Amino acid sequence: AQSVTQPDIHITVSEGASLELRCNYSYGATPYLFWYVQSPGQGLQLLLKYFSGDTLVQGIKGFEAEFKRSQSSFNLRKPSVHWSDAAEYFCAVGSYNQGGKLIFGQGTELSVKP
Amino acid sequence: DVKVTQSSRYLVKRTGEKVFLECVQDMDHENMFWYRQDPGLGLRLIYFSYDVKMKEKGDIPEGYSVSREKKERFSLILESASTNQTSMYLCASSGRQGSYEQYFGPGTRLTVT
């Protein structure tokens, strides 16, 4: 079955520290991969996406993610976290043969310590 | 920028009431989606629509129905609200060609008492 797993429910990092949020997927077809961010009480905002080509993709707000096909992973990284990055982060996967449907992970809540 | 709007940010309804959640997008997108979001469960797809008057069930359609009479509008209907439908409801839209990223509305926090 197709699935997306975010192993970490909650992560706390200090402001200025580096961040890595993990995402693993199980998908039969060539995946399209996304990371979204959700601030409290808000909808989801797209951070970055991977369709093909360079496996390291850059997104908004200084985030990047790397697609590793051999590990079925698409981890999100940021070199230096800001207090405003505190939010919930969702990984999602889709493919051409699924039309527009995406499968979302359970989310990782990020807290930032001053 | 794509804009997806939802009719209410907060709603409080009583058990048994019929509830309408409205979603409008302004980017001429073909695809529209309704999700519910609950802590620890991520986003679960209720219904989606590929075109006007077309709809397909998602993963958790029980207790819900939808309507898409116009391309820009997608409504979620709770025929008889129950307390276990208390949740955050998110609407999204996406284009059909090329990219599949979905654009989300701000969400409606529904409480059924």
Coordinates of N, CA and C in Angstrom, one line a residue:
Chain A
A1 N 0.8 -1.2 0.0 CA 0.0 0.0 0.0 C 0.9 1.2 0.0
Q2 N 0.4 2.3 -0.6 CA 1.1 3.5 -0.7 C 1.0 4.2 0.7
S3 N 2.1 4.8 1.1 CA 2.1 5.4 2.4 C 3.3 6.4 2.5
V4 N 3.1 7.3 3.5 CA 4.2 8.3 3.8 C 4.3 8.3 5.3
T5 N 5.6 8.2 5.8 CA 5.8 8.1 7.2 C 6.8 9.2 7.6
Q6 N 6.3 10.0 8.6 CA 7.2 11.0 9.3 C 7.5 10.4 10.7
P7 N 8.6 9.9 10.9 CA 8.9 9.1 12.1 C 8.8 10.0 13.4
D8 N 9.1 11.3 13.2 CA 9.2 12.2 14.4 C 7.9 12.9 14.6
I9 N 7.2 12.7 15.7 CA 5.9 13.5 15.9 C 6.2 14.9 16.3
H10 N 7.2 15.1 17.2 CA 7.6 16.4 17.7 C 9.1 16.5 17.8
I11 N 9.6 17.6 17.4 CA 11.0 17.9 17.5 C 11.2 19.3 18.1
T12 N 12.2 19.4 19.0 CA 12.5 20.7 19.5 C 14.0 21.0 19.2
V13 N 14.2 22.2 18.7 CA 15.6 22.6 18.4 C 15.8 24.0 18.9
S14 N 17.1 24.3 19.1 CA 17.4 25.7 19.6 C 17.5 26.6 18.4
E15 N 17.1 27.8 18.6 CA 17.2 28.8 17.6 C 18.7 28.9 17.1
G16 N 18.9 28.9 15.8 CA 20.2 29.0 15.2 C 20.8 27.6 14.9
A17 N 20.2 26.5 15.5 CA 20.7 25.2 15.2 C 20.2 24.7 13.9
S18 N 20.8 23.6 13.4 CA 20.4 23.1 12.1 C 19.2 22.1 12.4
L19 N 18.4 21.9 11.3 CA 17.2 21.1 11.4 C 17.2 20.0 10.3
E20 N 16.7 18.8 10.6 CA 16.4 17.8 9.6 C 15.1 17.1 10.0
L21 N 14.1 17.2 9.2 CA 12.9 16.5 9.4 C 12.8 15.3 8.4
R22 N 12.5 14.1 8.9 CA 12.5 12.9 8.1 C 11.2 12.6 7.4
C23 N 11.3 12.0 6.2 CA 10.1 11.6 5.5 C 10.5 10.4 4.7
N24 N 9.8 9.3 4.9 CA 10.0 8.1 4.1 C 8.7 7.7 3.4
Y25 N 8.8 7.2 2.2 CA 7.5 6.9 1.5 C 7.6 5.5 1.0
S26 N 6.5 4.9 0.7 CA 6.3 3.6 0.0 C 5.4 3.9 -1.1
Y27 N 5.9 3.8 -2.3 CA 5.1 4.2 -3.5 C 5.6 3.4 -4.7
G28 N 4.7 2.8 -5.4 CA 5.0 2.0 -6.6 C 5.5 2.7 -7.8
A29 N 5.0 3.9 -8.0 CA 5.3 4.6 -9.2 C 6.4 5.7 -8.9
T30 N 6.9 6.3 -9.9 CA 7.9 7.4 -9.7 C 7.1 8.5 -8.9
P31 N 7.6 8.9 -7.8 CA 6.9 9.8 -7.0 C 7.2 11.3 -7.3
Y32 N 6.1 12.1 -7.0 CA 6.3 13.5 -6.9 C 6.3 13.8 -5.4
L33 N 7.2 14.6 -4.9 CA 7.3 14.8 -3.4 C 7.2 16.2 -3.0
F34 N 6.6 16.5 -1.9 CA 6.3 17.8 -1.4 C 6.5 17.9 0.1
W35 N 6.9 19.1 0.5 CA 6.9 19.5 1.9 C 6.0 20.7 2.0
Y36 N 5.1 20.7 3.0 CA 4.2 21.8 3.4 C 4.5 22.2 4.8
V37 N 4.2 23.4 5.1 CA 4.2 23.9 6.5 C 2.9 24.5 6.9
Q38 N 2.5 24.3 8.1 CA 1.2 24.8 8.6 C 1.5 25.5 9.9
S39 N 1.3 26.9 9.9 CA 1.3 27.6 11.1 C 0.0 27.4 11.9
P40 N 0.1 27.6 13.2 CA -1.1 27.4 14.0 C -2.4 28.1 13.5
G41 N -3.4 27.3 13.4 CA -4.7 27.8 12.9 C -4.8 28.2 11.5
Q42 N -3.8 27.8 10.7 CA -3.7 28.2 9.3 C -3.8 27.0 8.3
G43 N -4.0 27.3 7.1 CA -3.9 26.2 6.1 C -2.4 25.9 5.8
L44 N -2.2 25.0 4.8 CA -0.9 24.5 4.5 C -0.3 25.4 3.4
Q45 N 1.0 25.6 3.5 CA 1.7 26.4 2.5 C 2.8 25.5 2.0
L46 N 3.0 25.5 0.6 CA 4.0 24.7 0.0 C 5.4 25.3 0.3
L47 N 6.3 24.4 0.8 CA 7.7 24.9 1.0 C 8.5 24.5 -0.2
L48 N 8.4 23.3 -0.7 CA 9.2 22.9 -1.9 C 8.6 21.6 -2.5
K49 N 9.1 21.3 -3.7 CA 8.6 20.1 -4.4 C 9.7 19.5 -5.2
Y50 N 9.5 18.2 -5.4 CA 10.5 17.5 -6.3 C 9.6 16.7 -7.4
F51 N 10.0 16.9 -8.6 CA 9.3 16.1 -9.7 C 10.3 15.3 -10.4
S52 N 11.5 15.9 -10.8 CA 12.5 15.1 -11.5 C 13.7 16.0 -11.5
G53 N 14.8 15.4 -12.0 CA 16.1 16.2 -12.2 C 16.9 16.2 -10.9
D54 N 17.5 17.3 -10.6 CA 18.4 17.5 -9.4 C 17.7 17.0 -8.2
T55 N 18.3 16.1 -7.5 CA 17.7 15.5 -6.3 C 17.7 16.4 -5.1
L56 N 18.5 17.5 -5.1 CA 18.5 18.5 -4.0 C 17.7 19.7 -4.5
V57 N 16.6 19.9 -3.8 CA 15.7 21.0 -4.2 C 15.7 22.1 -3.2
Q58 N 15.6 23.3 -3.6 CA 15.6 24.5 -2.8 C 14.1 25.0 -2.7
G59 N 13.7 25.5 -1.5 CA 12.4 26.0 -1.3 C 12.4 27.4 -0.7
I60 N 11.3 27.8 -0.2 CA 11.1 29.1 0.4 C 11.6 29.0 1.8
K61 N 11.9 30.2 2.4 CA 12.3 30.4 3.8 C 13.6 29.7 4.1
G62 N 14.4 29.4 3.1 CA 15.7 28.8 3.4 C 15.7 27.3 3.6
F63 N 14.6 26.6 3.3 CA 14.6 25.2 3.4 C 15.1 24.5 2.1
E64 N 15.6 23.3 2.3 CA 15.9 22.4 1.2 C 15.6 21.0 1.5
A65 N 15.5 20.2 0.5 CA 15.2 18.8 0.7 C 16.0 17.9 -0.3
E66 N 16.3 16.7 0.1 CA 17.0 15.8 -0.8 C 16.3 14.5 -1.0
F67 N 16.0 14.2 -2.3 CA 15.4 13.0 -2.7 C 16.4 11.9 -2.8
K68 N 16.2 10.8 -2.0 CA 17.1 9.7 -2.1 C 16.3 8.4 -2.5
R69 N 16.3 8.1 -3.7 CA 15.5 7.0 -4.2 C 15.8 5.7 -3.5
S70 N 17.1 5.4 -3.3 CA 17.6 4.1 -2.7 C 17.1 4.0 -1.3
Q71 N 16.8 5.1 -0.6 CA 16.4 5.1 0.8 C 14.9 5.4 0.9
S72 N 14.2 5.7 -0.3 CA 12.8 6.1 -0.3 C 12.6 7.2 0.7
S73 N 13.5 8.2 0.7 CA 13.4 9.3 1.6 C 13.4 10.6 0.9
F74 N 12.9 11.6 1.6 CA 12.8 13.0 1.1 C 12.9 13.9 2.4
N75 N 14.0 14.0 3.0 CA 14.2 14.7 4.2 C 14.4 16.2 4.0
L76 N 13.8 17.0 4.9 CA 13.8 18.4 4.8 C 14.9 19.0 5.8
R77 N 15.6 20.0 5.3 CA 16.7 20.5 6.1 C 16.7 22.0 6.1
K78 N 17.2 22.6 7.1 CA 17.5 24.0 7.2 C 18.7 24.2 8.0
P79 N 19.7 25.0 7.6 CA 21.0 25.1 8.3 C 20.9 25.9 9.6
S80 N 20.0 26.8 9.7 CA 19.9 27.6 10.9 C 18.4 28.0 11.1
V81 N 17.8 27.5 12.2 CA 16.4 27.6 12.4 C 16.1 29.0 13.1
H82 N 15.0 29.6 12.7 CA 14.5 30.8 13.3 C 13.3 30.5 14.1
W83 N 13.0 31.4 15.2 CA 11.9 31.1 16.0 C 10.6 31.1 15.2
S84 N 10.5 31.8 14.1 CA 9.3 31.8 13.3 C 9.1 30.5 12.5
D85 N 10.1 29.6 12.5 CA 9.9 28.3 11.9 C 9.1 27.3 12.7
A86 N 8.8 27.7 13.9 CA 7.9 26.8 14.7 C 6.6 26.6 14.1
A87 N 6.2 25.4 13.8 CA 5.0 25.1 13.0 C 4.9 23.6 12.9
E88 N 3.9 23.1 12.1 CA 3.8 21.7 11.8 C 4.2 21.5 10.3
Y89 N 4.9 20.5 10.1 CA 5.5 20.2 8.7 C 4.9 18.9 8.2
F90 N 4.4 18.9 7.0 CA 3.9 17.7 6.4 C 4.6 17.4 5.1
C91 N 5.0 16.1 5.0 CA 5.5 15.5 3.8 C 4.3 14.9 3.0
A92 N 4.4 15.0 1.7 CA 3.3 14.4 0.8 C 3.9 13.8 -0.4
V93 N 3.2 12.8 -1.0 CA 3.7 12.2 -2.2 C 2.5 11.9 -3.1
G94 N 2.8 12.1 -4.4 CA 1.8 11.8 -5.4 C 2.5 11.2 -6.6
S95 N 1.8 10.9 -7.7 CA 2.4 10.5 -8.9 C 1.5 10.7 -10.1
Y96 N 2.0 10.6 -11.3 CA 1.2 10.9 -12.5 C 0.0 10.0 -12.6
N97 N 0.1 8.7 -12.2 CA -1.0 7.8 -12.4 C -2.0 7.9 -11.2
Q98 N -1.8 8.8 -10.3 CA -2.8 9.1 -9.2 C -3.5 10.4 -9.5
G99 N -3.3 11.0 -10.7 CA -3.9 12.3 -11.0 C -3.4 13.3 -10.0
G100 N -4.4 14.0 -9.4 CA -3.9 15.1 -8.5 C -3.9 14.7 -7.1
K101 N -4.2 13.5 -6.8 CA -4.3 13.1 -5.4 C -2.9 13.0 -4.7
L102 N -2.8 13.4 -3.5 CA -1.6 13.3 -2.7 C -1.9 12.5 -1.4
I103 N -0.8 11.8 -1.0 CA -0.9 11.2 0.3 C 0.0 11.9 1.3
F104 N -0.5 12.3 2.4 CA 0.2 13.1 3.4 C 0.7 12.2 4.6
G105 N 1.9 12.6 5.1 CA 2.3 12.0 6.3 C 1.6 12.6 7.5
Q106 N 1.9 12.0 8.7 CA 1.1 12.4 9.9 C 1.5 13.8 10.4
G107 N 2.6 14.3 9.9 CA 3.1 15.6 10.4 C 4.1 15.5 11.5
T108 N 5.0 16.5 11.5 CA 6.0 16.7 12.5 C 5.9 18.1 13.1
E109 N 5.7 18.2 14.4 CA 5.5 19.5 15.0 C 6.9 20.0 15.5
L110 N 7.3 21.2 15.0 CA 8.6 21.7 15.4 C 8.5 22.8 16.4
S111 N 9.2 22.7 17.5 CA 9.3 23.8 18.5 C 10.7 24.3 18.5
V112 N 10.8 25.6 18.7 CA 12.1 26.3 18.6 C 12.4 27.0 20.0
K113 N 13.5 26.6 20.6 CA 13.9 27.1 21.9 C 14.7 28.4 21.7
P114 N 14.4 29.4 22.5 CA 15.2 30.7 22.3 C 16.7 30.5 22.7
Chain B
D1 N -1.1 35.2 -7.2 CA -1.1 34.0 -6.3 C -2.4 33.3 -6.3
V2 N -2.3 32.0 -6.2 CA -3.6 31.2 -6.0 C -4.2 31.6 -4.7
K3 N -5.5 31.8 -4.8 CA -6.2 32.0 -3.5 C -7.4 31.0 -3.4
V4 N -7.4 30.3 -2.2 CA -8.4 29.4 -1.9 C -9.1 30.0 -0.6
T5 N -10.4 30.2 -0.7 CA -11.0 30.8 0.5 C -12.1 29.8 1.0
Q6 N -12.3 29.8 2.2 CA -13.3 29.0 2.9 C -14.3 29.9 3.6
S7 N -15.6 29.5 3.6 CA -16.6 30.4 4.0 C -16.5 30.8 5.5
S8 N -16.0 29.9 6.3 CA -16.0 30.2 7.7 C -14.7 29.7 8.3
R9 N -14.1 30.5 9.3 CA -13.0 30.0 10.0 C -13.4 29.1 11.2
Y10 N -14.5 29.4 11.8 CA -15.0 28.7 13.0 C -16.5 28.5 12.8
L11 N -16.9 27.3 13.1 CA -18.3 27.0 13.1 C -18.7 26.1 14.3
V12 N -19.8 26.4 14.9 CA -20.3 25.6 16.0 C -21.7 25.1 15.6
K13 N -21.9 23.8 15.6 CA -23.2 23.3 15.2 C -23.7 22.3 16.2
R14 N -25.0 22.0 16.1 CA -25.5 21.0 17.0 C -25.6 19.7 16.3
T15 N -25.6 18.6 17.1 CA -25.8 17.3 16.6 C -27.1 17.2 15.8
G16 N -27.0 16.6 14.6 CA -28.2 16.4 13.7 C -28.4 17.5 12.7
E17 N -27.7 18.6 12.9 CA -27.9 19.7 11.9 C -27.2 19.4 10.6
K18 N -27.7 20.0 9.5 CA -27.1 19.9 8.2 C -26.1 21.0 8.1
V19 N -24.9 20.7 7.7 CA -23.8 21.7 7.7 C -23.2 21.8 6.3
F20 N -23.0 23.0 5.9 CA -22.4 23.3 4.6 C -21.1 24.0 4.8
L21 N -20.1 23.5 4.2 CA -18.8 24.2 4.2 C -18.5 24.5 2.7
E22 N -18.2 25.8 2.5 CA -18.0 26.2 1.1 C -16.5 26.6 0.9
C23 N -16.1 26.3 -0.3 CA -14.7 26.5 -0.7 C -14.7 27.1 -2.1
V24 N -13.9 28.2 -2.3 CA -13.8 28.9 -3.6 C -12.4 29.1 -4.0
Q25 N -12.0 28.8 -5.2 CA -10.7 29.0 -5.7 C -10.7 29.9 -6.9
D26 N -9.7 30.7 -7.1 CA -9.7 31.8 -8.2 C -8.7 31.5 -9.3
M27 N -8.2 30.3 -9.4 CA -7.1 30.0 -10.3 C -7.6 29.1 -11.5
D28 N -8.9 28.9 -11.6 CA -9.4 28.1 -12.7 C -8.8 26.6 -12.6
H29 N -8.6 26.1 -11.4 CA -8.1 24.8 -11.2 C -9.2 23.8 -11.5
E30 N -8.8 22.7 -12.1 CA -9.7 21.6 -12.3 C -10.0 20.7 -11.1
N31 N -9.0 20.5 -10.3 CA -9.1 19.6 -9.2 C -9.4 20.3 -7.9
M32 N -10.3 19.8 -7.1 CA -10.5 20.3 -5.8 C -10.7 19.2 -4.8
F33 N -10.3 19.5 -3.5 CA -10.2 18.4 -2.5 C -10.8 18.9 -1.2
W34 N -11.4 18.0 -0.4 CA -11.7 18.3 1.0 C -11.0 17.2 1.8
Y35 N -10.3 17.8 2.9 CA -9.7 16.9 3.9 C -10.2 17.3 5.2
R36 N -10.0 16.3 6.1 CA -10.2 16.6 7.5 C -8.8 16.4 8.2
Q37 N -8.5 17.2 9.2 CA -7.2 17.1 9.9 C -7.5 16.9 11.4
D38 N -6.9 15.8 11.9 CA -7.1 15.5 13.3 C -5.7 15.3 13.9
P39 N -5.4 15.6 15.1 CA -4.1 15.5 15.7 C -3.6 14.0 15.6
G40 N -2.4 13.9 15.1 CA -1.8 12.6 15.0 C -2.2 11.8 13.8
L41 N -3.2 12.3 13.1 CA -3.6 11.5 11.9 C -3.3 12.2 10.6
G42 N -2.7 13.4 10.7 CA -2.4 14.1 9.4 C -3.7 14.5 8.7
L43 N -3.6 14.6 7.4 CA -4.7 15.0 6.5 C -5.3 13.7 5.9
R44 N -6.6 13.6 6.0 CA -7.3 12.5 5.4 C -8.3 13.0 4.4
L45 N -8.2 12.4 3.2 CA -9.0 12.9 2.1 C -10.5 12.4 2.2
I46 N -11.4 13.3 2.2 CA -12.8 13.0 2.3 C -13.4 12.7 0.9
Y47 N -13.3 13.8 0.0 CA -13.8 13.7 -1.3 C -12.9 14.6 -2.2
F48 N -12.9 14.3 -3.5 CA -12.3 15.2 -4.4 C -13.1 15.2 -5.7
S49 N -12.7 16.2 -6.5 CA -13.5 16.4 -7.8 C -12.5 16.8 -8.9
Y50 N -12.6 16.2 -10.0 CA -11.7 16.5 -11.2 C -12.4 17.5 -12.1
D51 N -13.6 17.7 -12.0 CA -14.3 18.6 -12.9 C -15.7 18.9 -12.4
V52 N -16.3 19.9 -13.0 CA -17.7 20.3 -12.6 C -18.6 19.0 -12.6
K53 N -19.4 18.9 -11.6 CA -20.3 17.8 -11.4 C -19.7 16.4 -11.3
M54 N -18.4 16.4 -11.2 CA -17.7 15.1 -11.0 C -17.2 15.0 -9.6
K55 N -17.3 13.9 -9.0 CA -16.8 13.7 -7.6 C -16.4 12.3 -7.4
E56 N -15.4 12.1 -6.6 CA -15.0 10.7 -6.2 C -14.7 10.7 -4.7
K57 N -15.0 9.5 -4.2 CA -14.8 9.3 -2.7 C -13.3 9.2 -2.4
G58 N -12.9 9.8 -1.3 CA -11.6 9.6 -0.8 C -11.5 8.5 0.2
D59 N -10.7 8.7 1.2 CA -10.5 7.6 2.2 C -11.5 7.5 3.3
I60 N -12.2 8.7 3.6 CA -13.2 8.7 4.7 C -14.4 9.4 4.3
P61 N -15.2 8.9 3.3 CA -16.4 9.7 2.8 C -17.6 9.5 3.7
E62 N -17.6 8.5 4.6 CA -18.9 8.2 5.3 C -19.3 9.4 6.1
G63 N -20.6 9.8 6.0 CA -21.2 10.9 6.7 C -21.1 12.2 6.0
Y64 N -20.4 12.2 4.8 CA -20.2 13.4 4.0 C -20.7 13.3 2.6
S65 N -21.1 14.4 2.0 CA -21.3 14.5 0.6 C -20.7 15.8 0.1
V66 N -20.7 15.9 -1.2 CA -20.1 17.1 -1.8 C -20.9 17.5 -3.0
S67 N -20.7 18.8 -3.4 CA -21.3 19.4 -4.6 C -20.4 20.2 -5.3
R68 N -20.3 20.1 -6.7 CA -19.5 21.0 -7.5 C -20.3 21.4 -8.7
E69 N -21.0 22.5 -8.6 CA -21.9 23.0 -9.6 C -21.1 23.9 -10.5
K70 N -20.1 24.6 -10.0 CA -19.3 25.5 -10.8 C -17.8 25.2 -10.5
K71 N -17.0 25.5 -11.5 CA -15.6 25.1 -11.5 C -14.9 25.6 -10.3
E72 N -15.2 26.8 -9.9 CA -14.5 27.5 -8.8 C -15.0 27.1 -7.4
R73 N -16.1 26.4 -7.3 CA -16.7 26.2 -6.0 C -16.9 24.7 -5.7
F74 N -16.5 24.3 -4.5 CA -16.6 22.9 -4.1 C -17.2 22.9 -2.6
S75 N -18.3 22.3 -2.4 CA -19.0 22.4 -1.1 C -18.9 21.0 -0.5
L76 N -18.7 21.0 0.8 CA -18.8 19.8 1.6 C -20.0 19.9 2.5
I77 N -20.8 18.8 2.5 CA -22.0 18.8 3.2 C -22.0 17.7 4.3
L78 N -22.3 18.0 5.5 CA -22.6 17.0 6.5 C -24.1 16.9 6.7
E79 N -24.6 15.8 6.2 CA -26.1 15.7 6.2 C -26.7 15.7 7.6
S80 N -26.1 15.1 8.5 CA -26.6 15.1 9.9 C -25.3 15.1 10.8
A81 N -24.9 16.3 11.3 CA -23.7 16.4 12.0 C -23.6 15.5 13.2
S82 N -22.5 15.0 13.5 CA -22.3 14.2 14.7 C -21.0 14.7 15.4
T83 N -20.9 14.4 16.7 CA -19.8 14.9 17.5 C -18.5 14.4 17.0
N84 N -18.5 13.2 16.4 CA -17.2 12.7 15.8 C -16.8 13.3 14.5
Q85 N -17.5 14.3 14.1 CA -17.1 15.1 12.9 C -16.5 16.4 13.3
T86 N -16.4 16.6 14.6 CA -15.7 17.8 15.1 C -14.2 17.7 14.7
S87 N -13.8 18.7 13.9 CA -12.4 18.6 13.3 C -12.1 19.9 12.6
M88 N -10.9 19.9 12.1 CA -10.5 21.0 11.1 C -10.7 20.5 9.7
Y89 N -11.3 21.3 8.9 CA -11.6 20.9 7.5 C -10.8 21.8 6.6
L90 N -10.1 21.2 5.7 CA -9.2 21.9 4.8 C -9.7 21.7 3.4
C91 N -9.8 22.7 2.6 CA -10.0 22.6 1.2 C -8.8 22.9 0.4
A92 N -8.6 22.3 -0.7 CA -7.4 22.5 -1.6 C -7.8 22.4 -3.0
S93 N -7.0 23.0 -3.9 CA -7.2 22.9 -5.3 C -5.8 22.7 -6.0
S94 N -5.9 22.2 -7.2 CA -4.7 22.0 -8.0 C -5.1 22.0 -9.5
G95 N -4.1 22.3 -10.3 CA -4.3 22.2 -11.8 C -4.1 20.8 -12.3
R96 N -4.5 20.5 -13.5 CA -4.5 19.1 -14.0 C -3.2 18.8 -14.7
Q97 N -2.6 19.9 -15.3 CA -1.4 19.6 -16.1 C -0.2 19.9 -15.4
G98 N 0.8 19.0 -15.6 CA 2.2 19.2 -15.1 C 2.3 19.0 -13.6
S99 N 2.3 20.1 -12.9 CA 2.5 20.1 -11.4 C 1.3 19.6 -10.7
Y100 N 1.5 19.0 -9.6 CA 0.3 18.5 -8.8 C 0.3 19.2 -7.4
E101 N 1.0 20.2 -7.2 CA 1.0 20.8 -5.9 C -0.4 21.4 -5.6
Q102 N -0.8 21.1 -4.4 CA -2.2 21.6 -4.0 C -2.0 22.9 -3.2
Y103 N -3.0 23.8 -3.4 CA -3.1 25.0 -2.7 C -4.2 25.0 -1.7
F104 N -3.9 25.4 -0.5 CA -4.9 25.2 0.6 C -5.6 26.5 1.0
G105 N -6.8 26.3 1.4 CA -7.5 27.4 2.1 C -7.1 27.4 3.6
P106 N -7.6 28.4 4.3 CA -7.1 28.6 5.7 C -7.7 27.6 6.7
G107 N -8.7 26.8 6.3 CA -9.4 25.8 7.1 C -10.6 26.4 7.8
T108 N -11.5 25.4 8.2 CA -12.6 25.7 9.0 C -12.6 24.8 10.2
R109 N -12.6 25.4 11.4 CA -12.6 24.6 12.6 C -14.1 24.4 13.0
L110 N -14.6 23.1 12.8 CA -16.0 22.8 13.1 C -16.1 22.1 14.4
T111 N -17.0 22.6 15.3 CA -17.3 21.9 16.5 C -18.7 21.5 16.5
V112 N -19.0 20.3 16.8 CA -20.4 19.8 16.8 C -20.7 19.4 18.3
T113 N -21.7 20.0 18.8 CA -22.0 19.8 20.2 C -23.3 19.0 20.4

